[in-house]
XYZ file of C-alpha atoms in Angstrom:
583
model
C 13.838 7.468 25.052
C 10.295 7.275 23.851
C 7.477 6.193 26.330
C 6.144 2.624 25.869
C 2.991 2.724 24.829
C -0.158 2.781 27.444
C -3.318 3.211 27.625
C -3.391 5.037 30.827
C -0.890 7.719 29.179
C -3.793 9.063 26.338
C -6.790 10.660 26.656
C -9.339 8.262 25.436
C -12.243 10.008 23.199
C -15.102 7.813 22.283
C -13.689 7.323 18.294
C -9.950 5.896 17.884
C -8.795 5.294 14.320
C -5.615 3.550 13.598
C -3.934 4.552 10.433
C -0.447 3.914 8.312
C 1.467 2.061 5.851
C 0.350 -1.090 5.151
C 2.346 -4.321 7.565
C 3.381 -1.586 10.577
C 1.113 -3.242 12.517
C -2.587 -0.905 12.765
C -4.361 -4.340 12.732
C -2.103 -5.583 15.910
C -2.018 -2.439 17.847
C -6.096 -1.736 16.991
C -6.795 -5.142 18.203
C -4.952 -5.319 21.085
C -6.245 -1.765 22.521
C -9.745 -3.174 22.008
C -9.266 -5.949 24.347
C -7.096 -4.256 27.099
C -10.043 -1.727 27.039
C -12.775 -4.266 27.040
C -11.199 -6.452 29.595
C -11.178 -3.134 31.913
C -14.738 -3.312 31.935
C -15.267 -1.256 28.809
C -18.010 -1.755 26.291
C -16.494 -1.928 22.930
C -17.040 -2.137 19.565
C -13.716 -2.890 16.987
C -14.564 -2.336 13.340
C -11.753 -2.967 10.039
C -12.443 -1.911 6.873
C -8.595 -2.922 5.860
C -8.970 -4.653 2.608
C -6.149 -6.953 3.863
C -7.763 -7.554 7.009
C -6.742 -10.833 9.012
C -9.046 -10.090 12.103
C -10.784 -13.378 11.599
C -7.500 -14.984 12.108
C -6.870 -12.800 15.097
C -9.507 -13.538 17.023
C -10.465 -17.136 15.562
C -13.889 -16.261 14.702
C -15.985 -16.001 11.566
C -16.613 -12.508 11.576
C -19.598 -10.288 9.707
C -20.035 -6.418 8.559
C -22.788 -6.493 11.923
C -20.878 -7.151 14.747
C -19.984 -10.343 16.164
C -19.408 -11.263 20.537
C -15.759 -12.557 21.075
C -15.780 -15.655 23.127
C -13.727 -15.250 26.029
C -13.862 -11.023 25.939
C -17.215 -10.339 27.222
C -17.468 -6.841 26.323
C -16.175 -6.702 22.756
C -18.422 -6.895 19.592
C -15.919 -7.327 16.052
C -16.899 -6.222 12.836
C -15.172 -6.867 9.787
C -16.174 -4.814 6.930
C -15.302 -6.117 3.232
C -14.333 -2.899 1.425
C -14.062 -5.073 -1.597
C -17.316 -6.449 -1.517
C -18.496 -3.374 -0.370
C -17.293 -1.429 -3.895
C -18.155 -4.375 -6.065
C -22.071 -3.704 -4.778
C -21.493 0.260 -5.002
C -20.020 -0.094 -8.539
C -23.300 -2.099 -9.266
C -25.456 0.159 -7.755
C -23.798 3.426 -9.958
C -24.127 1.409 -13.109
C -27.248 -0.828 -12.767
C -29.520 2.128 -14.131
C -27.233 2.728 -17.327
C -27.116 -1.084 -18.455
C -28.827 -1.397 -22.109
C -29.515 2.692 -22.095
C -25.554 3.241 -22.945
C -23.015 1.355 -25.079
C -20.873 -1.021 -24.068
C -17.629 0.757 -23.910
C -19.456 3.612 -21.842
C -20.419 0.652 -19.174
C -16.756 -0.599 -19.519
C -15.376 2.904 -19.140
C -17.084 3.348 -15.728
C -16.802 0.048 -14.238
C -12.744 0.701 -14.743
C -12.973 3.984 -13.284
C -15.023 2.493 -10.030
C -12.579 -0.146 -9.955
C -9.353 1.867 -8.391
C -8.107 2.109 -4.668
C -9.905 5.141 -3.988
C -13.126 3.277 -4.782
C -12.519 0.753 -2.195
C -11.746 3.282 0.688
C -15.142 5.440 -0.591
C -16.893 2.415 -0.203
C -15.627 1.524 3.169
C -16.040 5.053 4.263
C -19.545 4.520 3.275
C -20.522 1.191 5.494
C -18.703 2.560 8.483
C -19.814 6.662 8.590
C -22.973 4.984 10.086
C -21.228 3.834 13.375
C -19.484 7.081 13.304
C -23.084 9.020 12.979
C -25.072 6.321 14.896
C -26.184 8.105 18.282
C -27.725 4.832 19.364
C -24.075 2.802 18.853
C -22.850 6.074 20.684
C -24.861 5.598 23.297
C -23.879 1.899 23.708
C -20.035 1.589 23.309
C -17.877 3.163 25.553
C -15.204 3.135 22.339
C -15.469 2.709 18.726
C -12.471 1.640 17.676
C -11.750 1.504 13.514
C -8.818 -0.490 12.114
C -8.191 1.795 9.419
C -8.570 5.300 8.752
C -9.664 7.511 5.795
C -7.058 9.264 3.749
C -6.882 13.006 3.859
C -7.946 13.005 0.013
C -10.840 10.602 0.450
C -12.042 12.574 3.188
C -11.516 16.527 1.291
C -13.350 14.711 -1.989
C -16.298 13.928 0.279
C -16.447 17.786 1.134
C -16.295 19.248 -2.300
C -19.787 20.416 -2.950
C -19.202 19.070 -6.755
C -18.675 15.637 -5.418
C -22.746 15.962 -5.279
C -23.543 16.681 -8.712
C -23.053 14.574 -12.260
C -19.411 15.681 -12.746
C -18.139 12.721 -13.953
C -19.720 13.292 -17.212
C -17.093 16.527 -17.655
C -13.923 14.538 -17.428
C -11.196 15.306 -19.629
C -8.296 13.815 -18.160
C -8.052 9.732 -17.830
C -6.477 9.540 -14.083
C -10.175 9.669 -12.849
C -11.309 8.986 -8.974
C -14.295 11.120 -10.151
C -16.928 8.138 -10.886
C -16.670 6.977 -6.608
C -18.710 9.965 -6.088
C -21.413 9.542 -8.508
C -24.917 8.759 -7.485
C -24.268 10.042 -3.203
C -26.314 12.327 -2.590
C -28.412 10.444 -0.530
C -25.374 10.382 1.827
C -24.557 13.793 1.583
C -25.735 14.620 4.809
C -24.147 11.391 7.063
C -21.234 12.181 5.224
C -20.501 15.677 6.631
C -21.623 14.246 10.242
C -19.166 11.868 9.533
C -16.152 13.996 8.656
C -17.277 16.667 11.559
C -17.152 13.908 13.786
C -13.719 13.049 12.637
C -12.396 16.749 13.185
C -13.614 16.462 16.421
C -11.155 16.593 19.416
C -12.929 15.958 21.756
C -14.713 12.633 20.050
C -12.223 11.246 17.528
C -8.578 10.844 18.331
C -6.447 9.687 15.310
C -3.473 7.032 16.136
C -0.754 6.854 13.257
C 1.159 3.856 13.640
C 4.825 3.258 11.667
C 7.769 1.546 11.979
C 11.384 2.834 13.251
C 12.320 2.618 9.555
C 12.017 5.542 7.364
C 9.631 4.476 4.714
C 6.779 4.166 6.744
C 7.465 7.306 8.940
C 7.486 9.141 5.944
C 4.378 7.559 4.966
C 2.991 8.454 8.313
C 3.965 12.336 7.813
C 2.283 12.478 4.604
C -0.910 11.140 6.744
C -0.560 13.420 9.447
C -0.370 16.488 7.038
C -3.206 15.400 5.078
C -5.191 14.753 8.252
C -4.436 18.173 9.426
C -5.166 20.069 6.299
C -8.785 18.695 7.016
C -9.047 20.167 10.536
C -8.355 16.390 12.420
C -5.334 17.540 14.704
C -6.137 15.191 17.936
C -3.238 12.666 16.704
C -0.758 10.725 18.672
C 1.662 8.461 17.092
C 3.220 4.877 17.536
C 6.078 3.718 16.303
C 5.435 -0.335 16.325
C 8.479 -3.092 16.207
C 11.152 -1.079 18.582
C 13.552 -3.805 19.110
C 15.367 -3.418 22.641
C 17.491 -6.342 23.482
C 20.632 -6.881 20.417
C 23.317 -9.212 21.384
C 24.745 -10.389 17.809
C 25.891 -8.976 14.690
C 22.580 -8.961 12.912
C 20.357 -7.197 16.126
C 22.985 -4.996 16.523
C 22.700 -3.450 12.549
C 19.089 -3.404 13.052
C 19.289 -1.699 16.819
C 21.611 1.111 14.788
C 19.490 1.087 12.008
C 16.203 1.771 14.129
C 17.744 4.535 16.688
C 19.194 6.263 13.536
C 15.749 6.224 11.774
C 13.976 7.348 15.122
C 16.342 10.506 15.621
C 15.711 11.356 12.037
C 12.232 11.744 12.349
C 10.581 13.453 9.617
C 9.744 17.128 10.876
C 5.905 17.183 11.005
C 6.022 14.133 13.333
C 8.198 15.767 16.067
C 5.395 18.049 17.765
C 3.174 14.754 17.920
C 3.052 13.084 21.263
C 4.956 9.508 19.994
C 5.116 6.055 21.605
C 6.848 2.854 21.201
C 5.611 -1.008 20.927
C 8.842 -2.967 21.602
C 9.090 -5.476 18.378
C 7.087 -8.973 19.214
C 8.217 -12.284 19.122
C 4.992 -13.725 17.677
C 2.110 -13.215 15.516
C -0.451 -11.602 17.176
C -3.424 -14.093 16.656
C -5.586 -15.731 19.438
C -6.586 -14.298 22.527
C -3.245 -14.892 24.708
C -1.250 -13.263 22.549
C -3.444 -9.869 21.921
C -3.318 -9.607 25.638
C 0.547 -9.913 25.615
C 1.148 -7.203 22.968
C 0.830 -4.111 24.955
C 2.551 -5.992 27.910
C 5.375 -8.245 27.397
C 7.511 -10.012 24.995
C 7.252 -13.829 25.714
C 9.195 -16.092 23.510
C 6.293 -18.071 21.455
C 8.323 -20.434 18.412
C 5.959 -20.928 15.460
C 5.911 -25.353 14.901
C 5.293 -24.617 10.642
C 7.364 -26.898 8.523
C 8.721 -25.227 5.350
C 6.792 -26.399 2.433
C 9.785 -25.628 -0.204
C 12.514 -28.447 -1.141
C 14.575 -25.930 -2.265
C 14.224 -22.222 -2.189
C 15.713 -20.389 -4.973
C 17.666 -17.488 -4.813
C 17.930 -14.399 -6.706
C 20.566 -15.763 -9.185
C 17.999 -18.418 -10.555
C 15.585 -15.974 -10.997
C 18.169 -14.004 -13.494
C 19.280 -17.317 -15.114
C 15.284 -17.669 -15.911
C 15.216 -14.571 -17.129
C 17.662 -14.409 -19.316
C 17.040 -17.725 -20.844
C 13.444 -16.499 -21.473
C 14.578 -13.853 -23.251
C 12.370 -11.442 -21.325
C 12.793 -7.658 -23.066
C 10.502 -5.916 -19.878
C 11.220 -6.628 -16.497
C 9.394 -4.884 -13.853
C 9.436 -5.424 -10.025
C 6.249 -4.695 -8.251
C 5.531 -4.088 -4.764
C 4.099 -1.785 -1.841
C 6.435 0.858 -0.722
C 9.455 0.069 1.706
C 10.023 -3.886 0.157
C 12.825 -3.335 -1.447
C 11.872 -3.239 -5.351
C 14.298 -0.470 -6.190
C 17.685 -3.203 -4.866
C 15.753 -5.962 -6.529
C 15.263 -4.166 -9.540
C 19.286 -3.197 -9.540
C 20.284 -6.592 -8.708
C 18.365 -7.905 -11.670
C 19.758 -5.477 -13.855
C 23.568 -6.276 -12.963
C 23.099 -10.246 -13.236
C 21.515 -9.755 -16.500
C 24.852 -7.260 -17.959
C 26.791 -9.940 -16.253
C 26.088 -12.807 -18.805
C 26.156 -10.103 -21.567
C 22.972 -8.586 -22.492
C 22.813 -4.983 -22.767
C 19.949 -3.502 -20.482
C 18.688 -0.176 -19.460
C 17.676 0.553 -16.233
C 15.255 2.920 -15.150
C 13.636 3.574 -11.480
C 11.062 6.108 -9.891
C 13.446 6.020 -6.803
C 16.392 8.752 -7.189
C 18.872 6.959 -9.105
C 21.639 8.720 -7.916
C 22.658 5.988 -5.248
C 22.589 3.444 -8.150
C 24.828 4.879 -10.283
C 28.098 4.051 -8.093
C 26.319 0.444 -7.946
C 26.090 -0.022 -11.857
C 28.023 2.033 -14.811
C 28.737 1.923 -18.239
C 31.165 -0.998 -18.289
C 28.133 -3.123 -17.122
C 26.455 -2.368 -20.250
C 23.757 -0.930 -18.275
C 22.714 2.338 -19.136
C 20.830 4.378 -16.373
C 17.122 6.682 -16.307
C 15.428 7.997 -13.520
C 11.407 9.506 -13.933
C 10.941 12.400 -11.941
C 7.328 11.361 -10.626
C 6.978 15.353 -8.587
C 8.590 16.870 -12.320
C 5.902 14.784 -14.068
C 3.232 14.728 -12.021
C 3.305 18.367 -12.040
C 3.515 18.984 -16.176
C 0.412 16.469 -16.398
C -1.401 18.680 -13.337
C -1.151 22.041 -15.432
C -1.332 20.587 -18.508
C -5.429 19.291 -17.225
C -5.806 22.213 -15.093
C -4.870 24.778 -17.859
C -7.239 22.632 -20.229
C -10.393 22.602 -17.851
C -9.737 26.639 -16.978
C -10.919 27.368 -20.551
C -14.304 25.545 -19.429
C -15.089 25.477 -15.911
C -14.616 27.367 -12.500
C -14.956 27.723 -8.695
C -16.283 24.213 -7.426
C -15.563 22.202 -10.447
C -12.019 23.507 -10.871
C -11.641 22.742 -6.960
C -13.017 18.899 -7.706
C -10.182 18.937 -10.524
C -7.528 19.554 -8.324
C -8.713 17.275 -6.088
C -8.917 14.567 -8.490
C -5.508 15.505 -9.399
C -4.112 14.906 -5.869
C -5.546 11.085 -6.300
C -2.666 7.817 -6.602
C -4.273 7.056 -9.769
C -2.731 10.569 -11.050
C 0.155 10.159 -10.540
C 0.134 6.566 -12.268
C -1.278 8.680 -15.244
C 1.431 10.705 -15.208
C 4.842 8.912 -15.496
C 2.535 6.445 -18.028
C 4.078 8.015 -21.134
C 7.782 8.251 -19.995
C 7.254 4.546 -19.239
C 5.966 3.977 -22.507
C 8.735 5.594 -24.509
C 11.191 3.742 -21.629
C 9.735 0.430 -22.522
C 10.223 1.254 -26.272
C 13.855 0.841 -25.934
C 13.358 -3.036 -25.464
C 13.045 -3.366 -29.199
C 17.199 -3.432 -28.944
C 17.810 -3.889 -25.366
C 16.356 -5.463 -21.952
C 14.477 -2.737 -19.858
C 14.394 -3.089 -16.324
C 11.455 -0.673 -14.482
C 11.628 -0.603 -11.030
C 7.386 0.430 -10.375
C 4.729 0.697 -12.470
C 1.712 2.115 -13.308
C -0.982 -1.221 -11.526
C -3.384 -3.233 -13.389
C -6.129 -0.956 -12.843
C -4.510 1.968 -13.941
C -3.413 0.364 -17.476
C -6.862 -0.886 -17.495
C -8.173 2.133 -16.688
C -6.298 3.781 -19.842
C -7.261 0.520 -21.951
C -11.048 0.250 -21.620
C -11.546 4.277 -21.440
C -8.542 4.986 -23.901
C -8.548 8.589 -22.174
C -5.478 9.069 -22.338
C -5.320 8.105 -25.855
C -7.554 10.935 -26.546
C -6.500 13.364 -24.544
C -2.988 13.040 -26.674
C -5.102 13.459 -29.350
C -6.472 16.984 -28.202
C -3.206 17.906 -27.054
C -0.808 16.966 -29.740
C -2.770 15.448 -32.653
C -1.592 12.352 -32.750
C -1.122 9.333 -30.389
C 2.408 8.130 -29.863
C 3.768 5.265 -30.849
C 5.119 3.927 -27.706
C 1.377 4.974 -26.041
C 0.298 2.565 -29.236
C 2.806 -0.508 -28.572
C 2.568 -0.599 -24.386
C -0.342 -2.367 -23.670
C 0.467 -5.264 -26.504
C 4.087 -5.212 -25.136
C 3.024 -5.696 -21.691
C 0.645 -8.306 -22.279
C 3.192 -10.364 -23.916
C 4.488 -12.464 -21.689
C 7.361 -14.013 -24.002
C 8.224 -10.310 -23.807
C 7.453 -8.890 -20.651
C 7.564 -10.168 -16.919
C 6.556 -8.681 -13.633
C 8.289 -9.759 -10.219
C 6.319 -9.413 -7.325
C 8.427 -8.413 -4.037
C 6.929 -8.788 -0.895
C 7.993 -9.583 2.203
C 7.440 -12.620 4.694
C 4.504 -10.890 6.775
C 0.456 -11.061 6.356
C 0.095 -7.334 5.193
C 2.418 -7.745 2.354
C 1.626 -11.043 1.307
C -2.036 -10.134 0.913
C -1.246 -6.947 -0.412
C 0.997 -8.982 -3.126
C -1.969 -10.719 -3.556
C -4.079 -7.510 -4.873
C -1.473 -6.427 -6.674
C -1.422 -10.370 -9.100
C -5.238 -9.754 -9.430
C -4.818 -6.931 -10.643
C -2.143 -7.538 -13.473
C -4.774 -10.762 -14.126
C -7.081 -8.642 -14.447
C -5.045 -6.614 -17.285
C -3.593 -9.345 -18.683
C -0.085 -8.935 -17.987
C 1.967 -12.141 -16.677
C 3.725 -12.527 -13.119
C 5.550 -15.171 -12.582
C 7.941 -14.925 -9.877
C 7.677 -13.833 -6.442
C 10.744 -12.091 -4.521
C 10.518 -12.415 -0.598
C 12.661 -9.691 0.841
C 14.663 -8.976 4.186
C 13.573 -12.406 5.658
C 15.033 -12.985 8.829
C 14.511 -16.968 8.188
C 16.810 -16.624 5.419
C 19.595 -15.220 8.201
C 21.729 -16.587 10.711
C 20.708 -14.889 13.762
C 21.224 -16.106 16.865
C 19.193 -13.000 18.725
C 16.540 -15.246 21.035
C 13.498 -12.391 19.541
C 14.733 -12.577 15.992
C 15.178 -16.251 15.979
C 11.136 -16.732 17.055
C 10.287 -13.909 14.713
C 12.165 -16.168 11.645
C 10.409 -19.020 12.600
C 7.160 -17.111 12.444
C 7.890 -15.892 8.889
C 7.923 -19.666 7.782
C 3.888 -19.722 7.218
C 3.960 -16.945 4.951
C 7.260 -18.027 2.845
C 4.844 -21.453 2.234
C 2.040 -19.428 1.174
C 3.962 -17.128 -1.298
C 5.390 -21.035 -2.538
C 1.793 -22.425 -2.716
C 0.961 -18.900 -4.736
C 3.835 -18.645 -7.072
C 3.824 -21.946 -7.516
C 7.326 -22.853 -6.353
C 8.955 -19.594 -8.463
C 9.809 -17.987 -5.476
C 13.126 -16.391 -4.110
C 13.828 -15.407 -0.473
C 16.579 -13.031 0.336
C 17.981 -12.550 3.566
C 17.506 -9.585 6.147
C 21.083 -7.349 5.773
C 22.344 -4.471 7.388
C 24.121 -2.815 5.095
C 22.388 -0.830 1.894
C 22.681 -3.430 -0.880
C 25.233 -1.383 -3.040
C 28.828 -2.118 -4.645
C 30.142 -5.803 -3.762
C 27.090 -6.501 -1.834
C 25.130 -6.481 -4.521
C 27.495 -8.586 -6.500
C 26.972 -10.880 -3.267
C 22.996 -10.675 -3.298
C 23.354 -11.973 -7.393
C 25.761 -14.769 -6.403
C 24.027 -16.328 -3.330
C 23.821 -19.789 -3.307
């Protein structure tokens, strides 16, 4: 039985950074150790550079990148860093000097490649390595606490000594992270305080937070690892949302469901020392229920209205699609919502009123194939991202060898270990996938984001790095973009689930295909427990709580939404049928 989790129980160094998969709850458990500390007479300082950041809402208070006194917690100062705004001004600062020296399409070509994910942590790195340098803020705070932690890639780009010089300018492969670095140097030095400070045991103490699901304990492995590799070993972790009390049929799948994912911990979590936070009845905003979060689990019922006259349900998303005559389906979401059953579900509704469709998934398809078979009409594909990933890696590596070496090889590889890579990657077995809908529906469960495509669109790097490679450009790298930004052709289904995380997250993810043109539609909300018929007392007050965010996803979408209800079971066979026919 794990250890619930206290601050007496850790050693507390003067830097704490929360980290993990987006929605486990690093805003909630950040938040709540800065008051508990604060309210023990503590001097502290809470910074977030989460780009989907509610902290405002948290504390009720119109919060700046400074530092701002919470009312009613005399000894805590809030920042709230905008990582966005923060990379919109770097990206202006790297290209500024080149406006009306280069051509357009060179400006274009770097504003896309400082326009990525990795550019946004770089930049949030960059406004908070200050505090993490700052003797004076040292001196002041007993604890800085950060809402948010670099990745282990960020953090080993910042120590290549290539990272310092004009290496951009080499570039040969189109999956680039390389333009973030460009124009540092000035911050050489803070940043290698920074990332000292980081590996420091006895100043910076790391807190990976996750769910008792596997998805994000998985995620928080791969964190851990990559944290380690770098020298930062002072970790703990918390696993957020433990529920303890089950009493129906519905708290008793997910009770299973949790212990089962908790004694399957992944292996490189088993040596860390691990805690629980029992799962909360209530959204942690205002000051009464930060307190609570660490402490108890009082029953707090949300008074929101639904917005929606009638919600839809998955089967009137496929009846839209089909009568649309979409030919490209995607579904879209962070990791651990549920895109892969969507994407099925889709698929199956659309054989059932007779269209022939191909469905292909980044997931391992082998648990599909007793879901769907031939006598669907569906035909099945799986991408290999690893298999891919790794043919694009040698094929760039083997190209730069014949040019460069030492640091600027070890900056390649780097690069290559970047999300945009691996988006680069499984782009051209997408594109020849998405060829197929010339006789056929394609369904594509993931895809490459807005960025990346625009990335590939405004650079066309990949385009030519075909061209060295093969002579040509293929035709299904020729079609995509056209294909996708046709939206009699092509649709995108967002699926997110009824939390703030996700929601805002789904959020980043629309801009983004605006951004590239490509049309979304329809929203999928996923595992609500609104949607259910629980009579658990926690699980009731935690569906009530989901209502705000089901009317925000309506407002967003529009009204072309679909909510689908928390289940135990894996969505396979004649549950899926089920999930199709709901009504």
């Amino acid at each position: 039985m794990l250890k619930d989790f206290s601050l007496a129980d850790i050693n507390l160094t003067k830097y704490l950074f929360f980290t993990g998969k987006g929605g486990v709850g690093k805003t909630s458990a950040a938040c709540a150790t800065a008051v508990t500390l604060a309210d023990s007479g503590k001097k502290i300082m809470l910074i977030s550079t989460d780009p989907a950041s509610n902290l405002q809402d948290v504390f009720n208070t119109e919060l700046n990148n400074k530092g701002v006194a919470i009312a009613g917690v005399p000894n805590l100062i809030v920042a709230n860093f905008n990582p966005e705004e923060a990379a919109a001004e770097y990206r202006e600062s790297v290209i500024a000097p080149y406006r009306g020296k280069l051509p357009e399409a060179v400006l274009n070509n770097m504003e896309e490649q400082l326009s990525g994910s990795c550019t946004v942590e770089i930049a949030a790195f960059n406004e908070f390595s200050g505090f993490i340098t700052d003797e004076k803020a040292a001196m002041e705070y007993d604890h800085i606490i950060f809402d948010t932690a670099p990745t282990g890639h960020t953090l080993r780009m910042l120590q290549l000594p290539s990272a310092w010089s004009n290496f951009i300018s080499e570039n040969t492969h189109g999956a680039s992270c390389l333009g973030q670095l460009s124009g540092l140097e000035s911050k050489k030095e803070i940043y290698r305080n920074a990332v000292e400070n980081l590996a420091n045991r006895e100043k910076t103490t790391l807190i990976l937070v996750a769910r008792p699901e596997p998805s994000p304990l998985i995620e928080a492995e791969r964190a851990a690892k990559e944290l380690q590799d770098i020298g930062v070993h002072n970790q703990i972790l918390i696993i957020n949302g433990v529920l303890k009390s089950h009493d129906d049929d519905l708290s008793d799948a997910i009770y299973e469901k949790q212990q089962s994912a908790l004694k399957n911990i992944p292996k490189a979590l088993e040596n860390i020392e691990t805690f629980q936070i029992p799962l909360r009845p209530y959204n942690v905003t205002g000051l009464e229920n930060i307190r609570a979060f660490l402490n108890d689990s009082k029953i707090k019922y949300s008074r929101e209205a639904l917005t929606a006259d009638n919600v839809p349900r998955l089967n009137m998303v496929i009846d839209d699609l089909y009568n649309s005559g979409k030919k490209v389906i995607f579904t879209m979401g962070k990791g651990g919502v549920g895109k892969t059953t969507i994407a099925a579900a889709i698929a199956l509704g659309l054989a059932k009123k007779g269209k022939k469709v191909h469905l292909t998934t980044t997931d391992p398809a082998a648990h599909l194939r007793f879901v769907i078979d031939e006598s669907y009409g569906i035909t099945l594909s799986n991408i290999d991202e690893k298999e891919e990933l790794e043919k694009y890696k040698e094929t760039v590596l083997s190209k730069s060898r014949e040019t460069m070496s030492g640091d600027d090889l070890e900056y390649i590889e780097e690069d290559l270990r970047s999300p945009c890579t691996q988006e680069i990657a499984v782009f051209r077995a997408f594109a020849e996938i998405v060829e197929r809908s010339e006789n056929e529906a394609v369904v594509i469960d993931t895809a490459p984001t807005g960025h990346t495509l625009l990335l590939l669109d405004s650079t066309q790097s990949y385009h030519k790095e075909i061209q060295r490679s093969q002579g040509d450009i293929p035709e299904a790298v020729k079609k995509l973009l056209p294909k996708l930004r046709n939206e009699e052709d092509t649709e995108v289904i967002i699926v997110t689930l009824a939390e703030a995380t996700p929601v805002h997250e789904a959020l980043r993810l629309r801009d983004d295909l605006n951004r590239a043109g490509i049309h979304s539609k329809w929203w999928v909300i996923n595992s609500s427990f609104y949607a259910s018929n629980t009579t658990n007392e926690i699980l009731k007050v935690k569906a009530t709580n989901e209502v705000q965010w089901i009317n925000k996803v309506n407002e967003i979408s529009m009204g072309n939404f679909a909510v689908i209800e928390w289940t135990p079971e894996e969505l396979k066979g004649e549950k899926l049928n089920e999930l199709i026919r709901e009504v």
